[in-house]
Short mmCIF file of C-alpha atoms in Angstrom, two decimals:
data_model
loop_
_atom_site.label_atom_id
_atom_site.label_comp_id
_atom_site.label_asym_id
_atom_site.label_seq_id
_atom_site.Cartn_x
_atom_site.Cartn_y
_atom_site.Cartn_z
CA MET A 15 1.22 -2.73 54.59
CA LYS A 16 2.11 -5.13 53.19
CA TRP A 17 -1.52 -5.52 51.65
CA LEU A 18 -1.57 -1.60 50.63
CA VAL A 19 1.68 -1.83 49.17
CA SER A 20 0.12 -5.11 47.01
CA LEU A 21 -3.44 -3.06 46.42
CA VAL A 22 -0.63 -0.61 44.67
CA GLY A 23 -0.14 -3.10 42.25
CA ALA A 24 -2.69 -4.49 41.29
CA GLY A 25 -3.34 -0.59 40.84
CA LEU A 26 -1.11 -0.09 38.43
CA VAL A 27 -1.82 -3.31 36.11
CA MET A 28 -5.32 -1.87 36.53
CA VAL A 29 -4.45 0.75 34.71
CA SER A 30 -3.09 -0.63 31.89
CA LEU A 31 -5.98 -2.85 31.78
CA ARG A 32 -8.25 -0.12 31.93
CA ASP A 33 -6.39 2.01 28.98
CA LEU A 34 -5.22 -0.98 26.89
CA PHE A 35 -9.70 -1.88 26.66
CA HIS A 36 -9.97 1.55 25.84
CA THR A 37 -7.76 1.32 22.72
CA LEU A 38 -8.87 -1.69 21.22
CA TRP A 39 -12.05 -2.85 21.89
CA HIS A 40 -13.72 0.96 23.34
CA PRO A 41 -11.89 3.02 20.98
CA THR A 42 -14.48 6.57 20.84
CA ARG A 43 -13.62 7.25 24.70
CA HIS A 44 -11.84 10.45 24.52
CA GLY A 45 -7.94 10.21 26.29
CA GLY A 46 -6.40 7.09 27.55
CA LEU A 47 -2.46 6.39 28.21
CA SER A 48 -1.57 5.64 24.44
CA ARG A 49 -3.92 8.10 22.92
CA LEU A 50 -1.65 10.91 25.32
CA VAL A 51 1.60 8.73 24.52
CA MET A 52 0.64 8.88 20.08
CA THR A 53 -0.18 12.41 20.67
CA ALA A 54 3.82 13.70 21.88
CA MET A 55 5.20 11.70 19.93
CA TRP A 56 3.96 12.80 16.78
CA ARG A 57 3.81 16.70 18.20
CA LEU A 58 7.59 16.14 18.95
CA ALA A 59 8.30 14.44 15.54
CA ARG A 60 6.45 17.43 13.62
CA ARG A 61 10.01 20.25 14.92
CA PHE A 62 12.10 17.61 13.69
CA ARG A 63 13.84 19.05 10.69
CA ALA A 64 13.87 16.53 8.87
CA ARG A 65 10.80 16.53 9.59
CA ARG A 66 8.99 13.85 6.53
CA ARG A 67 11.73 11.74 7.48
CA VAL A 68 10.49 11.03 11.15
CA VAL A 69 7.22 11.62 10.79
CA GLY A 70 7.14 8.78 8.51
CA LEU A 71 7.91 6.40 11.53
CA VAL A 72 5.34 7.93 14.06
CA GLY A 73 2.92 5.60 13.73
CA PRO A 74 4.66 1.77 14.43
CA LEU A 75 6.77 2.77 16.39
CA ALA A 76 3.62 4.68 18.93
CA MET A 77 2.35 1.19 18.55
CA VAL A 78 5.53 -0.35 19.56
CA THR A 79 5.77 2.52 22.63
CA VAL A 80 2.39 2.10 24.15
CA VAL A 81 2.39 -1.83 23.65
CA GLY A 82 4.99 -1.41 25.71
CA MET A 83 4.32 0.49 27.82
CA TRP A 84 1.54 -1.71 28.46
CA ALA A 85 3.58 -4.60 29.52
CA GLY A 86 6.04 -2.90 31.36
CA THR A 87 3.51 -1.49 33.57
CA VAL A 88 1.57 -4.88 34.15
CA ILE A 89 5.19 -6.54 35.01
CA ILE A 90 6.31 -4.04 37.31
CA GLY A 91 2.71 -3.98 38.85
CA TRP A 92 2.43 -7.51 39.65
CA ALA A 93 6.40 -7.28 41.04
CA VAL A 94 4.83 -5.06 43.52
CA VAL A 95 2.41 -6.70 44.17
CA TYR A 96 4.39 -9.63 45.39
CA TRP A 97 7.44 -7.90 46.30
CA PRO A 98 6.48 -7.08 50.03
CA HIS A 99 5.35 -11.51 50.05
CA MET A 100 8.90 -11.96 49.12
CA PRO A 101 10.21 -14.73 49.47
CA GLU A 102 8.61 -16.00 52.77
CA SER A 103 5.64 -16.55 51.09
CA PHE A 104 7.27 -18.36 48.11
CA THR A 105 9.43 -21.49 47.81
CA PHE A 106 12.43 -21.77 45.28
CA SER A 107 14.16 -24.73 43.28
CA PRO A 108 16.84 -26.50 46.08
CA GLY A 109 20.40 -24.93 44.55
CA SER A 110 18.24 -21.45 43.68
CA LYS A 111 20.50 -18.58 44.95
CA ALA A 112 17.47 -16.52 43.50
CA ALA A 113 16.90 -15.85 47.24
CA ARG A 114 19.72 -14.84 48.03
CA GLU A 115 18.56 -10.89 45.66
CA PRO A 116 16.46 -8.39 47.00
CA ALA A 117 13.55 -9.25 47.08
CA MET A 118 12.26 -6.61 45.36
CA LEU A 119 14.83 -7.86 41.60
CA ASP A 120 13.51 -11.41 42.65
CA SER A 121 9.16 -9.68 42.23
CA LEU A 122 10.47 -8.41 38.82
CA TYR A 123 12.38 -11.95 37.71
CA LEU A 124 8.85 -13.45 38.91
CA SER A 125 6.55 -11.04 37.68
CA LEU A 126 8.17 -11.59 34.33
CA VAL A 127 8.78 -14.54 33.42
CA THR A 128 5.12 -15.54 34.58
CA VAL A 129 3.70 -12.78 32.09
CA ALA A 130 6.00 -13.80 29.45
CA THR A 131 4.41 -18.24 29.91
CA LEU A 132 7.92 -19.57 30.37
CA GLY A 133 7.06 -21.35 33.60
CA LEU A 134 10.59 -22.24 34.40
CA GLY A 135 9.05 -22.65 37.97
CA ASP A 136 12.22 -21.63 39.86
CA ILE A 137 10.80 -19.56 42.29
CA ALA A 138 6.86 -20.54 43.45
CA PRO A 139 3.68 -19.47 45.18
CA ASP A 140 3.29 -21.07 48.47
CA GLU A 141 0.34 -18.55 49.62
CA GLY A 142 -2.85 -20.46 48.33
CA TRP A 143 -3.40 -16.79 47.40
CA LEU A 144 -1.00 -16.03 45.20
CA ARG A 145 -0.71 -19.51 44.43
CA LEU A 146 -4.27 -17.97 42.78
CA VAL A 147 -3.22 -15.11 41.55
CA SER A 148 -0.25 -15.98 40.18
CA PRO A 149 -1.46 -17.31 36.87
CA LEU A 150 -3.94 -14.85 36.42
CA GLU A 151 -0.93 -12.35 35.44
CA ALA A 152 0.27 -15.32 32.95
CA LEU A 153 -3.16 -15.06 31.65
CA ILE A 154 -3.04 -11.04 31.82
CA GLY A 155 0.34 -12.29 29.73
CA PHE A 156 -1.69 -14.14 27.51
CA ALA A 157 -3.64 -11.06 27.02
CA LEU A 158 -1.66 -8.32 25.78
CA LEU A 159 0.18 -11.02 22.90
CA THR A 160 -3.21 -11.42 22.20
CA ALA A 161 -4.14 -8.04 21.64
CA THR A 162 -1.12 -6.81 20.45
CA VAL A 163 -1.88 -8.19 17.26
CA SER A 164 -4.58 -8.01 17.23
CA TRP A 165 -4.45 -4.06 17.39
CA VAL A 166 -1.63 -4.11 14.29
CA LEU A 167 -3.75 -6.93 11.98
CA GLU A 168 -7.32 -3.97 12.28
CA ILE A 169 -4.77 -0.97 12.41
CA TYR A 170 -3.63 -2.07 8.90
CA PRO A 171 -6.36 -2.57 6.84
CA ALA A 172 -7.87 0.92 8.35
CA LEU A 173 -4.38 2.41 6.40
CA THR A 174 -4.59 0.93 3.42
CA ARG A 175 -8.40 1.65 2.82
CA ARG A 176 -7.43 5.62 3.30
CA ARG A 177 -5.13 5.42 0.36
CA VAL A 178 -7.38 3.51 -1.46
CA LEU A 179 -9.45 6.89 -0.91
CA ALA A 180 -6.96 8.74 -1.43
CA ILE A 181 -4.92 7.07 -5.06
CA ARG A 182 -8.58 6.82 -6.62
CA LEU A 183 -9.10 11.00 -5.96
CA ALA A 184 -5.23 11.89 -7.10
CA LEU A 185 -6.90 9.40 -10.72
CA LEU A 186 -9.63 11.70 -10.15
CA ARG A 187 -8.33 14.98 -10.55
CA ASP A 188 -5.12 14.06 -13.58
CA ALA A 189 -8.66 12.91 -15.30
CA GLY A 190 -10.11 15.58 -15.25
CA PRO A 191 -13.82 14.24 -15.89
CA THR A 192 -15.36 17.20 -17.39
CA THR A 193 -19.17 18.74 -16.60
CA GLY A 194 -20.48 17.09 -18.47
CA GLN A 195 -19.48 13.69 -17.70
CA LEU A 196 -20.10 14.49 -13.78
CA ASP A 197 -23.55 15.10 -14.68
CA SER A 198 -24.78 12.57 -15.53
CA THR A 199 -25.61 9.23 -13.71
CA ALA A 200 -22.79 7.58 -14.33
CA GLY A 201 -21.00 10.45 -12.06
CA ALA A 202 -24.10 10.14 -9.98
CA LEU A 203 -22.55 6.78 -8.79
CA LEU A 204 -19.13 7.79 -9.15
CA LEU A 205 -20.35 10.27 -6.25
CA ASP A 206 -22.23 7.73 -4.22
CA SER A 207 -19.57 5.05 -3.70
CA LEU A 208 -17.07 8.35 -3.05
CA ALA A 209 -19.02 9.33 -0.23
CA THR A 210 -19.24 5.49 1.37
CA GLU A 211 -15.47 5.47 1.11
CA VAL A 212 -15.36 8.58 2.81
CA VAL A 213 -17.87 7.40 5.70
CA ARG A 214 -16.12 4.11 5.91
CA VAL A 215 -12.55 6.30 6.42
CA ARG A 216 -14.52 8.61 9.21
CA ILE A 217 -15.50 4.98 11.06
CA ASP A 218 -11.62 4.38 10.48
CA PHE A 219 -10.61 7.45 12.64
CA THR A 220 -13.21 6.46 15.09
CA GLN A 221 -12.49 3.05 15.25
CA TYR A 222 -9.04 3.38 15.20
CA ALA A 223 -8.19 6.46 16.57
CA GLU A 224 -4.22 5.96 16.16
CA ALA A 225 -4.52 5.77 12.20
CA TYR A 226 -3.66 9.92 12.25
CA TYR A 227 -0.74 8.66 13.19
CA PHE A 228 0.12 7.24 11.39
CA HIS A 229 1.60 9.23 7.65
CA ASP A 230 0.96 8.42 4.38
CA GLY A 231 3.99 9.61 2.73
CA GLU A 232 3.46 10.67 -1.83
CA ASP A 233 1.01 13.78 -2.48
CA HIS A 234 -0.89 10.73 -4.68
CA SER A 235 -1.53 8.61 -1.53
CA SER A 236 -2.07 10.79 1.40
CA LEU A 237 -5.73 11.89 1.38
CA ALA A 238 -4.20 14.77 3.35
CA ALA A 239 -3.25 16.49 0.89
CA MET A 240 -6.78 14.94 -1.64
CA VAL A 241 -9.72 15.83 0.21
CA GLY A 242 -9.56 19.29 -0.59
CA TYR A 243 -10.79 17.35 -4.21
CA ALA A 244 -12.71 15.47 -3.02
CA THR A 245 -14.91 18.78 -1.31
CA ALA A 246 -14.84 20.15 -5.45
CA LEU A 247 -16.15 17.05 -6.53
CA ALA A 248 -18.96 17.83 -4.58
CA GLU A 249 -19.69 21.08 -4.73
CA ARG A 250 -19.99 21.17 -8.25
CA GLY A 251 -22.21 18.12 -7.89
CA GLN A 252 -23.71 19.88 -5.67
CA ALA A 253 -25.08 22.03 -8.65
CA ALA A 254 -25.59 19.80 -11.23
CA ARG A 255 -28.73 19.64 -12.90
CA ARG A 256 -29.66 16.29 -12.86
CA SER A 257 -30.99 15.78 -9.40
CA GLU A 258 -29.62 12.39 -8.70
CA VAL A 259 -26.02 13.83 -9.32
CA ARG A 260 -27.33 17.42 -7.03
CA LEU A 261 -27.93 13.66 -4.02
CA ALA A 262 -24.64 12.00 -4.76
CA GLY A 263 -23.34 15.84 -4.26
CA ASP A 264 -25.24 16.19 -1.38
CA LEU A 265 -24.06 12.88 -0.07
CA LEU A 266 -21.01 13.51 -0.42
CA ALA A 267 -20.58 17.09 0.80
CA GLY A 268 -22.41 15.44 4.03
CA ALA A 269 -19.81 12.43 4.57
CA LEU A 270 -17.36 15.16 4.39
CA ALA A 271 -19.00 17.99 6.74
CA ASP A 272 -18.63 14.50 9.08
CA LEU A 273 -15.33 13.50 8.10
CA ALA A 274 -13.94 17.11 9.34
CA ALA A 275 -16.02 17.60 12.37
CA ILE A 276 -14.62 13.43 13.42
CA LEU A 277 -11.57 15.33 13.40
CA ASP A 278 -10.82 18.35 13.69
CA GLN A 279 -13.10 16.73 17.95
CA ARG A 280 -10.11 14.16 17.80
CA PHE A 281 -6.90 15.77 16.47
CA LEU A 282 -7.14 18.91 15.26
CA HIS A 283 -9.57 21.22 17.96
CA THR A 284 -9.81 24.07 15.32
CA GLY A 285 -13.42 25.05 15.87
CA GLY A 286 -13.72 25.89 11.76
CA PRO A 287 -15.51 25.24 8.66
CA PRO A 288 -14.53 21.66 6.80
CA ALA A 289 -12.88 23.89 5.28
CA GLU A 290 -10.28 25.42 7.95
CA VAL A 291 -10.64 22.26 9.59
CA PHE A 292 -9.01 19.93 5.61
CA ALA A 293 -5.91 23.19 5.84
CA ALA A 294 -5.17 21.90 9.09
CA TYR A 295 -4.87 18.07 8.37
CA ALA A 296 -2.97 18.58 5.68
CA ALA A 297 -0.03 21.18 7.48
CA ASP A 298 -1.10 18.78 10.33
CA HIS A 299 0.63 15.87 7.80
CA GLY A 300 3.36 17.46 6.12
CA ARG A 301 1.41 19.43 3.47
CA GLY A 302 0.52 22.42 2.01
CA ARG A 303 -2.28 23.17 1.41
CA ALA A 304 -5.11 20.11 0.75
CA GLN A 305 -4.99 19.53 -3.25
CA PRO A 306 -7.89 22.30 -4.83
#
């Protein structure tokens, strides 16, 4: 029975590590606990009356919640591993009152101290197999800390790339390039560079799906609000006289269609054409419609 309980604890640890792996190092996989948590928080926030303020906090709060879930599951899992063997398989420092505490409380304390790599030493494993697996928990705790820092450092550059594209589109819309200006070599280069940026954003949504749940705020920095103008530019490029501009327009249109496919497949599930997907994207991020 003791071993069965310990195996349950090991299973909890493996569930957390599996979700961490798929979130950070195999993000193209669908589902996972972290995605479920973030999706639930996003949908809940959209129901609040003060929607803009609440939705703007979803991304950071969801990341904190997911990291807390990973850490809590690892701590509880290892505590369950220790619990059936507490206190007879552990030694306690002289004068310690820990042995008089409930076994589960001592197990949680030992697990928390170990995963935090504090190594206080007032409770130490005595059996051989426990002396081997206890340092493994410390390694997992260190890996969890490193993974959390890496996650933050990966997400925010992806958000920056998305917002840069949105602001660039807003500036182009305000500049209002004429048909003659767009139907030129410079126009072809412009459309080609926009296609490249759209592809980068598409990859970001694939590699860092959590970035979807970050609200971009003002219209000029919101891709949800500005992606409609990119579609309009692609259509103008496709209708141009110059072959290089038509080619660049086709590239931009293809990149936008690919982006719409990823958004629909992973987040929106409309099953419609790109225009419908982008309209749903704008609505999901608090925009009445994509800007023309």
